[in-house]
């Protein structure tokens, strides 16, 4: 168990809908990362937050947004969903120290868009 | 741009034999390299990292990796494979520059250990 929690585990929704994925980082970790894993794209970095502020953006669609709250949990919002958004969405966290480069991943949320 | 390549989609090995999962990298400057393992329907688990220092890095579950700067490689190894090692293995590199620790992953290698 990495200490990173994600809810829900599974999500099935229809095209055009909006969903929110939730992540709680390991205790004390200030950085939260979101990744998307799909068969055709592999593991892709979406976005990073550090202590409530956006730190880096990757291949994140404009229909997707995220935020990190004062209690450090994060939410990833996906809107106007398309079939191609079906994927595993992972959240990861890391500590803020200079030697803490590794990230610890949650179990993921499997999103199925029908 | 930084990248990692995993040239083998699948590696098959018999239980008890040594295993190697290959990874090569392309970065400017000194790389920060990682190995993760993903079991079915699970998240990624951190195995080991190379930041600096000894080229042979030891990690979890008896795995180790050898950093080779001249060959730009970071191969994952284990002296004696177990059936329970069967999983998807990812090599990753930290993007250099800026204040982010974001990871760039390879395409993954499926390790199948036969009893």
XYZ file of C-alpha atoms in Angstrom:
229
model
C 0.000 0.000 0.000
C 1.577 3.263 -1.183
C -0.466 5.501 1.106
C -2.029 7.307 -1.858
C -5.774 6.828 -2.132
C -8.013 7.380 -5.126
C -11.774 7.318 -5.473
C -13.739 5.962 -7.140
C -12.053 2.747 -8.316
C -14.303 2.424 -11.328
C -16.445 4.919 -13.164
C -18.762 4.240 -16.080
C -20.378 7.201 -17.758
C -21.749 8.351 -21.083
C -20.232 10.597 -23.712
C -20.719 14.276 -23.041
C -20.840 13.839 -19.272
C -18.557 15.278 -16.601
C -16.799 13.354 -13.842
C -14.547 14.157 -10.900
C -11.727 11.927 -9.746
C -10.363 12.341 -6.255
C -6.908 11.739 -4.843
C -5.449 11.946 -1.345
C -1.644 12.016 -1.247
C 0.581 10.294 1.279
C 0.675 12.032 4.609
C 3.058 14.978 4.410
C 3.521 14.928 0.623
C 2.998 18.334 -0.941
C 3.209 17.349 -4.605
C 0.419 15.622 -6.482
C 0.679 14.362 -10.053
C -1.971 13.049 -12.409
C -1.218 10.517 -15.138
C -3.351 8.845 -17.763
C -2.688 5.269 -18.863
C -4.244 4.017 -22.072
C -3.394 1.253 -24.520
C -2.566 3.590 -27.384
C -0.865 6.420 -25.468
C 0.818 4.532 -22.648
C 1.486 6.419 -19.414
C 1.173 10.159 -19.972
C 1.750 12.945 -17.471
C -1.200 15.293 -17.221
C -0.561 17.859 -14.507
C 1.287 18.514 -11.238
C 0.323 20.551 -8.203
C 2.585 21.575 -5.381
C 1.060 22.833 -2.144
C -2.031 24.102 -3.905
C -0.387 25.663 -6.925
C -0.083 24.318 -10.436
C 3.556 23.396 -11.026
C 3.656 21.738 -14.449
C 1.333 20.802 -17.266
C 1.667 17.938 -19.680
C -0.603 16.540 -22.355
C -3.785 17.626 -20.630
C -6.790 18.451 -22.761
C -8.613 21.751 -22.313
C -11.702 19.734 -21.305
C -9.731 18.491 -18.287
C -8.870 20.531 -15.229
C -7.492 19.879 -11.774
C -6.976 21.547 -8.458
C -5.315 20.882 -5.127
C -7.095 21.933 -1.982
C -5.694 23.325 1.296
C -5.821 19.853 2.860
C -3.624 18.749 -0.110
C -6.127 16.385 -1.687
C -6.582 16.854 -5.402
C -9.393 16.483 -7.891
C -9.226 15.897 -11.611
C -12.276 17.086 -13.511
C -13.019 15.622 -16.922
C -15.809 17.186 -18.954
C -17.515 16.683 -22.328
C -16.278 13.139 -22.175
C -15.450 11.252 -25.342
C -14.979 7.550 -25.956
C -11.243 8.145 -26.255
C -11.077 9.399 -22.668
C -11.597 5.849 -21.427
C -8.413 5.037 -19.522
C -6.838 4.419 -16.150
C -6.157 7.643 -14.310
C -3.443 7.563 -11.693
C -2.593 10.009 -9.008
C 0.884 10.055 -7.485
C 2.512 12.043 -4.722
C 6.019 12.870 -3.668
C 7.689 14.550 -0.731
C 9.177 17.996 -1.028
C 12.716 17.239 0.048
C 15.630 17.521 -2.400
C 16.267 13.762 -2.355
C 12.655 12.754 -2.713
C 12.380 12.302 -6.440
C 10.382 9.100 -6.507
C 6.643 9.242 -6.794
C 4.189 6.950 -5.057
C 1.139 5.943 -7.030
C -2.422 5.320 -6.027
C -4.416 2.305 -7.270
C -6.006 4.329 -10.055
C -9.500 5.104 -11.283
C -10.670 3.164 -14.301
C -12.898 5.391 -16.422
C -15.111 3.851 -19.065
C -16.983 6.192 -21.378
C -19.828 4.553 -23.305
C 13.541 16.278 -24.969
C 14.102 13.516 -22.469
C 12.906 10.022 -23.269
C 13.317 6.399 -22.323
C 12.973 3.362 -24.538
C 12.116 -0.173 -23.590
C 12.975 -2.208 -26.673
C 11.208 -5.401 -25.608
C 7.436 -5.632 -25.322
C 7.751 -8.937 -23.511
C 10.472 -10.908 -21.774
C 10.042 -14.593 -21.011
C 12.199 -16.333 -18.421
C 12.050 -19.589 -16.503
C 11.698 -19.490 -12.738
C 15.092 -19.555 -11.058
C 16.901 -18.059 -14.050
C 18.341 -14.549 -14.057
C 16.235 -11.867 -15.700
C 17.043 -8.602 -17.438
C 14.576 -5.954 -18.562
C 16.195 -3.387 -20.806
C 15.921 0.382 -20.757
C 17.849 3.061 -22.626
C 17.536 6.767 -22.052
C 18.049 10.011 -23.900
C 18.615 13.099 -21.762
C 20.786 16.159 -21.739
C 22.820 16.229 -18.579
C 22.759 13.724 -15.748
C 19.666 11.550 -15.735
C 17.436 10.666 -12.806
C 16.152 7.178 -13.610
C 13.487 4.974 -12.072
C 11.941 1.538 -12.344
C 8.319 0.834 -11.462
C 6.300 -2.387 -11.534
C 2.585 -2.708 -12.226
C 0.653 -5.819 -11.245
C -2.751 -6.467 -12.875
C -5.417 -4.012 -11.732
C -2.964 -2.275 -9.424
C -1.114 1.023 -9.399
C 2.567 1.417 -10.094
C 4.964 0.405 -7.342
C 8.348 2.084 -7.004
C 11.227 -0.395 -7.283
C 14.410 1.658 -7.378
C 16.058 4.849 -8.590
C 19.394 6.142 -9.796
C 20.211 9.730 -8.963
C 23.963 9.712 -8.483
C 26.698 7.553 -6.995
C 27.203 3.826 -7.379
C 26.218 2.542 -10.810
C 24.623 -0.567 -9.302
C 21.425 0.305 -7.517
C 19.590 -2.141 -5.288
C 15.854 -1.978 -4.838
C 12.792 -3.796 -3.580
C 12.031 -7.524 -3.953
C 15.631 -8.422 -4.854
C 15.751 -6.262 -7.971
C 18.750 -4.198 -8.956
C 19.615 -1.972 -11.880
C 22.861 -1.024 -13.520
C 23.413 2.500 -14.755
C 25.747 2.644 -17.752
C 26.514 6.157 -18.903
C 28.498 5.186 -22.001
C 25.665 2.973 -23.260
C 22.926 5.281 -21.903
C 21.268 2.265 -20.346
C 19.589 1.424 -17.075
C 18.725 -2.262 -17.239
C 16.717 -3.939 -14.499
C 18.055 -7.250 -13.232
C 17.336 -10.012 -10.778
C 19.585 -13.023 -10.160
C 16.766 -15.550 -9.775
C 13.275 -14.935 -11.156
C 10.093 -15.892 -9.321
C 6.707 -16.610 -10.869
C 5.373 -13.781 -8.690
C 7.679 -11.348 -10.538
C 5.405 -11.639 -13.575
C 4.111 -8.124 -14.156
C 4.480 -5.012 -16.324
C 7.700 -3.082 -15.753
C 8.200 0.572 -16.575
C 11.395 2.542 -16.850
C 11.085 6.302 -16.299
C 13.222 9.417 -16.377
C 12.620 12.637 -14.525
C 12.227 15.634 -16.786
C 15.161 17.946 -16.277
C 14.865 21.687 -15.952
C 12.232 23.664 -14.127
C 10.740 22.897 -10.772
C 8.826 19.773 -11.706
C 9.558 16.161 -10.849
C 7.341 14.856 -13.602
C 8.250 11.445 -14.938
C 8.485 10.361 -18.543
C 7.724 6.671 -18.869
C 8.752 4.037 -21.344
C 6.189 1.865 -23.061
C 6.550 -0.943 -20.557
C 7.853 -4.504 -20.739
C 5.708 -7.452 -19.788
C 7.736 -9.964 -17.802
C 6.438 -13.517 -17.879
C 8.120 -16.010 -15.559
C 7.300 -19.623 -16.317
C 7.290 -22.196 -13.513
